[in-house]
Tab-separated table of N, CA, C and O in Angstrom:
chain	number	residue	atom	x	y	z
A	1	UNK	N	123.483	115.781	-26.198
A	1	UNK	CA	122.118	115.484	-25.822
A	1	UNK	C	121.241	116.688	-26.140
A	1	UNK	O	121.608	117.825	-25.852
A	2	UNK	N	120.104	116.425	-26.737
A	2	UNK	CA	119.184	117.515	-27.088
A	2	UNK	C	118.470	118.006	-25.833
A	2	UNK	O	117.889	117.225	-25.088
A	3	UNK	N	118.538	119.314	-25.623
A	3	UNK	CA	117.837	119.944	-24.514
A	3	UNK	C	116.702	120.769	-25.105
A	3	UNK	O	116.913	121.879	-25.587
A	4	UNK	N	115.505	120.210	-25.097
A	4	UNK	CA	114.354	120.880	-25.700
A	4	UNK	C	113.925	122.129	-24.938
A	4	UNK	O	113.161	122.936	-25.441
A	5	UNK	N	114.426	122.307	-23.728
A	5	UNK	CA	114.077	123.470	-22.910
A	5	UNK	C	115.032	124.646	-23.136
A	5	UNK	O	114.795	125.739	-22.646
A	6	UNK	N	116.127	124.448	-23.886
A	6	UNK	CA	117.121	125.504	-24.088
A	6	UNK	C	116.548	126.607	-24.973
A	6	UNK	O	116.041	126.347	-26.055
A	7	UNK	N	116.644	127.852	-24.500
A	7	UNK	CA	116.124	128.998	-25.242
A	7	UNK	C	117.012	129.391	-26.416
A	7	UNK	O	116.555	130.009	-27.367
A	8	UNK	N	118.301	129.053	-26.369
A	8	UNK	CA	119.237	129.466	-27.406
A	8	UNK	C	119.308	128.485	-28.579
A	8	UNK	O	120.022	128.724	-29.545
A	9	UNK	N	118.584	127.384	-28.531
A	9	UNK	CA	118.649	126.374	-29.590
A	9	UNK	C	117.279	126.144	-30.229
A	9	UNK	O	116.260	126.180	-29.549
A	10	UNK	N	117.300	125.956	-31.523
A	10	UNK	CA	116.077	125.615	-32.260
A	10	UNK	C	116.335	124.281	-32.943
A	10	UNK	O	117.297	124.132	-33.703
A	11	UNK	N	115.513	123.310	-32.684
A	11	UNK	CA	115.693	121.986	-33.264
A	11	UNK	C	114.657	121.754	-34.354
A	11	UNK	O	113.485	122.068	-34.192
A	12	UNK	N	115.124	121.240	-35.454
A	12	UNK	CA	114.242	120.982	-36.588
A	12	UNK	C	113.995	119.482	-36.695
A	12	UNK	O	114.916	118.711	-36.995
A	13	UNK	N	112.783	119.066	-36.452
A	13	UNK	CA	112.442	117.650	-36.561
A	13	UNK	C	112.446	117.193	-38.016
A	13	UNK	O	112.769	116.058	-38.308
A	14	UNK	N	112.113	118.097	-38.931
A	14	UNK	CA	112.065	117.712	-40.346
A	14	UNK	C	113.449	117.378	-40.882
A	14	UNK	O	113.584	116.530	-41.770
A	15	UNK	N	114.496	118.010	-40.353
A	15	UNK	CA	115.841	117.710	-40.842
A	15	UNK	C	116.231	116.267	-40.536
A	15	UNK	O	116.914	115.616	-41.326
A	16	UNK	N	115.781	115.725	-39.419
A	16	UNK	CA	116.057	114.329	-39.080
A	16	UNK	C	115.304	113.389	-40.027
A	16	UNK	O	115.847	112.381	-40.466
A	17	UNK	N	114.088	113.739	-40.372
A	17	UNK	CA	113.291	112.914	-41.290
A	17	UNK	C	113.943	112.890	-42.671
A	17	UNK	O	114.080	111.836	-43.289
A	18	UNK	N	114.361	114.045	-43.170
A	18	UNK	CA	115.017	114.123	-44.479
A	18	UNK	C	116.347	113.376	-44.446
A	18	UNK	O	116.695	112.664	-45.387
A	19	UNK	N	117.106	113.508	-43.366
A	19	UNK	CA	118.379	112.795	-43.248
A	19	UNK	C	118.170	111.285	-43.276
A	19	UNK	O	118.901	110.563	-43.956
A	20	UNK	N	117.170	110.801	-42.554
A	20	UNK	CA	116.864	109.365	-42.561
A	20	UNK	C	116.465	108.899	-43.949
A	20	UNK	O	116.847	107.810	-44.382
A	21	UNK	N	115.713	109.712	-44.664
A	21	UNK	CA	115.301	109.380	-46.022
A	21	UNK	C	116.507	109.283	-46.947
A	21	UNK	O	116.610	108.358	-47.763
A	22	UNK	N	117.427	110.221	-46.816
A	22	UNK	CA	118.636	110.198	-47.648
A	22	UNK	C	119.469	108.952	-47.378
A	22	UNK	O	120.006	108.338	-48.300
A	23	UNK	N	119.588	108.574	-46.125
A	23	UNK	CA	120.339	107.360	-45.781
A	23	UNK	C	119.682	106.144	-46.413
A	23	UNK	O	120.361	105.289	-46.991
A	24	UNK	N	118.363	106.061	-46.327
A	24	UNK	CA	117.643	104.913	-46.901
A	24	UNK	C	117.816	104.872	-48.424
A	24	UNK	O	118.032	103.807	-49.000
A	25	UNK	N	117.736	106.022	-49.088
A	25	UNK	CA	117.918	106.070	-50.544
A	25	UNK	C	119.335	105.639	-50.917
A	25	UNK	O	119.535	104.865	-51.855
A	26	UNK	N	120.350	106.122	-50.188
A	26	UNK	CA	121.738	105.751	-50.484
A	26	UNK	C	121.947	104.250	-50.298
A	26	UNK	O	122.581	103.589	-51.127
A	27	UNK	N	121.399	103.692	-49.226
A	27	UNK	CA	121.519	102.249	-49.002
A	27	UNK	C	120.821	101.461	-50.108
A	27	UNK	O	121.320	100.422	-50.555
A	28	UNK	N	119.686	101.952	-50.564
A	28	UNK	CA	118.956	101.296	-51.647
A	28	UNK	C	119.748	101.372	-52.947
A	28	UNK	O	119.846	100.380	-53.679
A	29	UNK	N	120.322	102.523	-53.235
A	29	UNK	CA	121.150	102.676	-54.440
A	29	UNK	C	122.328	101.708	-54.395
A	29	UNK	O	122.615	101.031	-55.389
A	30	UNK	N	122.997	101.618	-53.261
A	30	UNK	CA	124.123	100.690	-53.135
A	30	UNK	C	123.669	99.244	-53.392
A	30	UNK	O	124.362	98.482	-54.053
A	31	UNK	N	122.508	98.889	-52.871
A	31	UNK	CA	121.969	97.539	-53.069
A	31	UNK	C	121.649	97.302	-54.549
A	31	UNK	O	121.957	96.251	-55.101
A	32	UNK	N	121.017	98.275	-55.198
A	32	UNK	CA	120.645	98.131	-56.609
A	32	UNK	C	121.876	98.058	-57.514
A	32	UNK	O	121.861	97.378	-58.531
A	33	UNK	N	122.934	98.767	-57.151
A	33	UNK	CA	124.127	98.794	-57.997
A	33	UNK	C	124.909	97.476	-57.971
A	33	UNK	O	125.878	97.332	-58.708
A	34	UNK	N	124.465	96.508	-57.170
A	34	UNK	CA	125.107	95.192	-57.212
A	34	UNK	C	124.741	94.449	-58.492
A	34	UNK	O	125.394	93.476	-58.844
A	35	UNK	N	123.700	94.907	-59.193
A	35	UNK	CA	123.352	94.348	-60.509
A	35	UNK	C	124.238	94.983	-61.571
A	35	UNK	O	124.477	96.186	-61.550
A	36	UNK	N	124.697	94.170	-62.501
A	36	UNK	CA	125.621	94.655	-63.531
A	36	UNK	C	125.057	95.767	-64.394
A	36	UNK	O	125.754	96.716	-64.730
A	37	UNK	N	123.794	95.665	-64.810
A	37	UNK	CA	123.279	96.609	-65.792
A	37	UNK	C	122.528	97.802	-65.200
A	37	UNK	O	122.046	98.655	-65.937
A	38	UNK	N	122.423	97.900	-63.886
A	38	UNK	CA	121.666	98.994	-63.273
A	38	UNK	C	122.416	100.308	-63.406
A	38	UNK	O	123.604	100.402	-63.125
A	39	UNK	N	121.690	101.322	-63.865
A	39	UNK	CA	122.188	102.695	-63.893
A	39	UNK	C	121.191	103.567	-63.144
A	39	UNK	O	119.983	103.407	-63.323
A	40	UNK	N	121.689	104.460	-62.310
A	40	UNK	CA	120.823	105.395	-61.594
A	40	UNK	C	120.574	106.590	-62.503
A	40	UNK	O	121.507	107.252	-62.940
A	41	UNK	N	119.315	106.857	-62.795
A	41	UNK	CA	118.948	107.970	-63.682
A	41	UNK	C	118.522	109.210	-62.900
A	41	UNK	O	118.768	110.334	-63.331
A	42	UNK	N	117.870	109.004	-61.750
A	42	UNK	CA	117.338	110.128	-60.974
A	42	UNK	C	117.080	109.638	-59.557
A	42	UNK	O	116.666	108.503	-59.342
A	43	UNK	N	117.316	110.502	-58.598
A	43	UNK	CA	117.030	110.172	-57.211
A	43	UNK	C	116.630	111.434	-56.466
A	43	UNK	O	117.160	112.514	-56.722
A	44	UNK	N	115.693	111.278	-55.555
A	44	UNK	CA	115.270	112.359	-54.687
A	44	UNK	C	114.864	111.719	-53.368
A	44	UNK	O	114.944	110.509	-53.225
A	45	UNK	N	114.393	112.500	-52.415
A	45	UNK	CA	114.038	111.937	-51.113
A	45	UNK	C	112.863	110.973	-51.184
A	45	UNK	O	112.668	110.162	-50.290
A	46	UNK	N	112.074	111.043	-52.253
A	46	UNK	CA	110.894	110.191	-52.330
A	46	UNK	C	110.821	109.332	-53.592
A	46	UNK	O	109.810	108.680	-53.838
A	47	UNK	N	111.885	109.316	-54.399
A	47	UNK	CA	111.813	108.511	-55.619
A	47	UNK	C	113.206	108.128	-56.105
A	47	UNK	O	114.197	108.758	-55.768
A	48	UNK	N	113.200	107.077	-56.910
A	48	UNK	CA	114.430	106.567	-57.482
A	48	UNK	C	114.101	106.016	-58.860
A	48	UNK	O	113.209	105.178	-58.997
A	49	UNK	N	114.777	106.533	-59.888
A	49	UNK	CA	114.573	106.068	-61.260
A	49	UNK	C	115.831	105.329	-61.681
A	49	UNK	O	116.930	105.858	-61.535
A	50	UNK	N	115.643	104.121	-62.191
A	50	UNK	CA	116.800	103.335	-62.624
A	50	UNK	C	116.601	102.856	-64.055
A	50	UNK	O	115.482	102.814	-64.565
A	51	UNK	N	117.699	102.493	-64.676
A	51	UNK	CA	117.684	101.859	-65.986
A	51	UNK	C	118.325	100.488	-65.813
A	51	UNK	O	119.344	100.359	-65.132
A	52	UNK	N	117.708	99.473	-66.423
A	52	UNK	CA	118.214	98.111	-66.317
A	52	UNK	C	117.882	97.383	-67.617
A	52	UNK	O	116.886	97.699	-68.278
A	53	UNK	N	118.709	96.436	-67.985
A	53	UNK	CA	118.423	95.655	-69.188
A	53	UNK	C	117.081	94.932	-69.040
A	53	UNK	O	116.775	94.399	-67.971
A	54	UNK	N	116.318	94.936	-70.108
A	54	UNK	CA	114.997	94.308	-70.093
A	54	UNK	C	115.082	92.838	-69.687
A	54	UNK	O	114.218	92.333	-68.966
A	55	UNK	N	116.143	92.165	-70.103
A	55	UNK	CA	116.303	90.739	-69.796
A	55	UNK	C	116.568	90.476	-68.309
A	55	UNK	O	116.444	89.342	-67.849
A	56	UNK	N	116.921	91.505	-67.540
A	56	UNK	CA	117.239	91.331	-66.121
A	56	UNK	C	116.138	91.816	-65.179
A	56	UNK	O	116.286	91.709	-63.955
A	57	UNK	N	115.049	92.336	-65.710
A	57	UNK	CA	113.991	92.917	-64.868
A	57	UNK	C	113.405	91.884	-63.915
A	57	UNK	O	113.272	92.134	-62.715
A	58	UNK	N	113.053	90.713	-64.402
A	58	UNK	CA	112.432	89.693	-63.558
A	58	UNK	C	113.357	89.280	-62.418
A	58	UNK	O	112.926	89.193	-61.262
A	59	UNK	N	114.619	89.032	-62.722
A	59	UNK	CA	115.582	88.651	-61.688
A	59	UNK	C	115.783	89.783	-60.685
A	59	UNK	O	115.881	89.546	-59.473
A	60	UNK	N	115.829	91.023	-61.175
A	60	UNK	CA	115.999	92.189	-60.314
A	60	UNK	C	114.830	92.311	-59.342
A	60	UNK	O	115.017	92.482	-58.142
A	61	UNK	N	113.612	92.210	-59.860
A	61	UNK	CA	112.424	92.335	-59.014
A	61	UNK	C	112.343	91.194	-58.002
A	61	UNK	O	111.949	91.394	-56.857
A	62	UNK	N	112.730	90.000	-58.414
A	62	UNK	CA	112.726	88.856	-57.509
A	62	UNK	C	113.735	89.047	-56.385
A	62	UNK	O	113.442	88.761	-55.222
A	63	UNK	N	114.905	89.533	-56.720
A	63	UNK	CA	115.955	89.746	-55.714
A	63	UNK	C	115.572	90.816	-54.696
A	63	UNK	O	115.932	90.735	-53.526
A	64	UNK	N	114.823	91.823	-55.136
A	64	UNK	CA	114.500	92.966	-54.270
A	64	UNK	C	113.034	93.008	-53.850
A	64	UNK	O	112.527	94.075	-53.495
A	65	UNK	N	112.372	91.859	-53.840
A	65	UNK	CA	110.958	91.831	-53.462
A	65	UNK	C	110.727	92.222	-52.003
A	65	UNK	O	109.613	92.559	-51.620
A	66	UNK	N	111.794	92.226	-51.197
A	66	UNK	CA	111.675	92.637	-49.802
A	66	UNK	C	111.535	94.151	-49.643
A	66	UNK	O	111.081	94.621	-48.592
A	67	UNK	N	111.891	94.934	-50.671
A	67	UNK	CA	111.780	96.396	-50.572
A	67	UNK	C	110.942	97.011	-51.693
A	67	UNK	O	110.674	98.202	-51.668
A	68	UNK	N	110.528	96.197	-52.670
A	68	UNK	CA	109.668	96.687	-53.757
A	68	UNK	C	108.348	95.929	-53.675
A	68	UNK	O	108.285	94.746	-53.959
A	69	UNK	N	107.295	96.625	-53.249
A	69	UNK	CA	105.977	96.001	-53.117
A	69	UNK	C	104.927	97.099	-52.970
A	69	UNK	O	105.240	98.281	-53.051
A	70	UNK	N	103.705	96.704	-52.720
A	70	UNK	CA	102.634	97.669	-52.472
A	70	UNK	C	102.471	97.976	-50.983
A	70	UNK	O	101.585	98.738	-50.597
A	71	UNK	N	103.331	97.401	-50.142
A	71	UNK	CA	103.234	97.628	-48.700
A	71	UNK	C	103.698	99.039	-48.342
A	71	UNK	O	104.561	99.610	-49.009
A	72	UNK	N	103.124	99.565	-47.287
A	72	UNK	CA	103.477	100.881	-46.777
A	72	UNK	C	104.965	100.929	-46.430
A	72	UNK	O	105.479	100.044	-45.754
A	73	UNK	N	105.668	101.933	-46.932
A	73	UNK	CA	107.086	102.102	-46.659
A	73	UNK	C	108.000	101.476	-47.692
A	73	UNK	O	109.177	101.785	-47.735
A	74	UNK	N	107.475	100.573	-48.518
A	74	UNK	CA	108.280	99.952	-49.566
A	74	UNK	C	108.271	100.806	-50.824
A	74	UNK	O	107.423	101.687	-50.988
A	75	UNK	N	109.211	100.533	-51.715
A	75	UNK	CA	109.244	101.210	-53.005
A	75	UNK	C	108.120	100.681	-53.880
A	75	UNK	O	107.812	99.486	-53.851
A	76	UNK	N	107.486	101.556	-54.629
A	76	UNK	CA	106.422	101.180	-55.564
A	76	UNK	C	106.921	101.394	-56.984
A	76	UNK	O	107.627	102.340	-57.259
A	77	UNK	N	106.522	100.504	-57.879
A	77	UNK	CA	106.838	100.698	-59.295
A	77	UNK	C	105.694	101.482	-59.909
A	77	UNK	O	104.554	101.027	-59.916
A	78	UNK	N	105.997	102.663	-60.402
A	78	UNK	CA	104.978	103.487	-61.025
A	78	UNK	C	104.963	103.323	-62.535
A	78	UNK	O	103.953	103.546	-63.170
A	79	UNK	N	106.105	102.941	-63.117
A	79	UNK	CA	106.162	102.786	-64.563
A	79	UNK	C	107.372	101.950	-64.951
A	79	UNK	O	108.447	102.086	-64.358
A	80	UNK	N	107.177	101.087	-65.916
A	80	UNK	CA	108.284	100.393	-66.575
A	80	UNK	C	108.181	100.785	-68.039
A	80	UNK	O	107.154	100.553	-68.678
A	81	UNK	N	109.223	101.404	-68.558
A	81	UNK	CA	109.189	101.977	-69.900
A	81	UNK	C	110.375	101.505	-70.729
A	81	UNK	O	111.381	101.043	-70.196
A	82	UNK	N	110.244	101.659	-72.034
A	82	UNK	CA	111.346	101.347	-72.931
A	82	UNK	C	112.350	102.484	-73.021
A	82	UNK	O	113.530	102.262	-73.290
A	83	UNK	N	111.885	103.721	-72.800
A	83	UNK	CA	112.756	104.892	-72.894
A	83	UNK	C	112.384	105.902	-71.809
A	83	UNK	O	111.250	105.957	-71.366
A	84	UNK	N	113.350	106.697	-71.439
A	84	UNK	CA	113.098	107.768	-70.492
A	84	UNK	C	114.062	108.908	-70.735
A	84	UNK	O	115.179	108.691	-71.218
A	85	UNK	N	113.638	110.106	-70.431
A	85	UNK	CA	114.478	111.285	-70.597
A	85	UNK	C	114.468	112.081	-69.295
A	85	UNK	O	113.417	112.352	-68.732
A	86	UNK	N	115.652	112.454	-68.833
A	86	UNK	CA	115.802	113.267	-67.630
A	86	UNK	C	116.485	114.557	-68.063
A	86	UNK	O	117.643	114.573	-68.433
A	87	UNK	N	115.724	115.659	-68.032
A	87	UNK	CA	116.203	116.935	-68.556
A	87	UNK	C	116.919	117.792	-67.519
A	87	UNK	O	117.862	118.496	-67.836
A	88	UNK	N	116.484	117.739	-66.288
A	88	UNK	CA	117.026	118.601	-65.244
A	88	UNK	C	116.592	118.021	-63.916
A	88	UNK	O	115.831	117.057	-63.859
A	89	UNK	N	117.028	118.624	-62.842
A	89	UNK	CA	116.657	118.156	-61.518
A	89	UNK	C	115.132	118.224	-61.362
A	89	UNK	O	114.527	119.272	-61.527
A	90	UNK	N	114.523	117.077	-61.092
A	90	UNK	CA	113.081	117.026	-60.876
A	90	UNK	C	112.237	117.146	-62.135
A	90	UNK	O	111.027	117.268	-62.051
A	91	UNK	N	112.866	117.121	-63.320
A	91	UNK	CA	112.111	117.235	-64.579
A	91	UNK	C	112.420	116.033	-65.437
A	91	UNK	O	113.554	115.849	-65.869
A	92	UNK	N	111.417	115.211	-65.682
A	92	UNK	CA	111.607	114.021	-66.483
A	92	UNK	C	110.371	113.746	-67.306
A	92	UNK	O	109.355	114.328	-67.127
């Protein structure tokens, strides 16, 4: 149990937020990987880049419309491209 009055302990609220974000990203990745052609290209606490066959995009978006939308807290599509390059962590 967290004792916020304890002088010997320092609690970081941000670590809980980051941990929750990581759990949500991992669960989302697991859900996306149920599609045959999905490949994970990049992931961070606030973004996820995937590669999928062009012929499967419509079915993919339809299946995941509950988590991909313009609503607050949902994933947003910022770009759909024919090619992408990921050079290093956080550089694309």
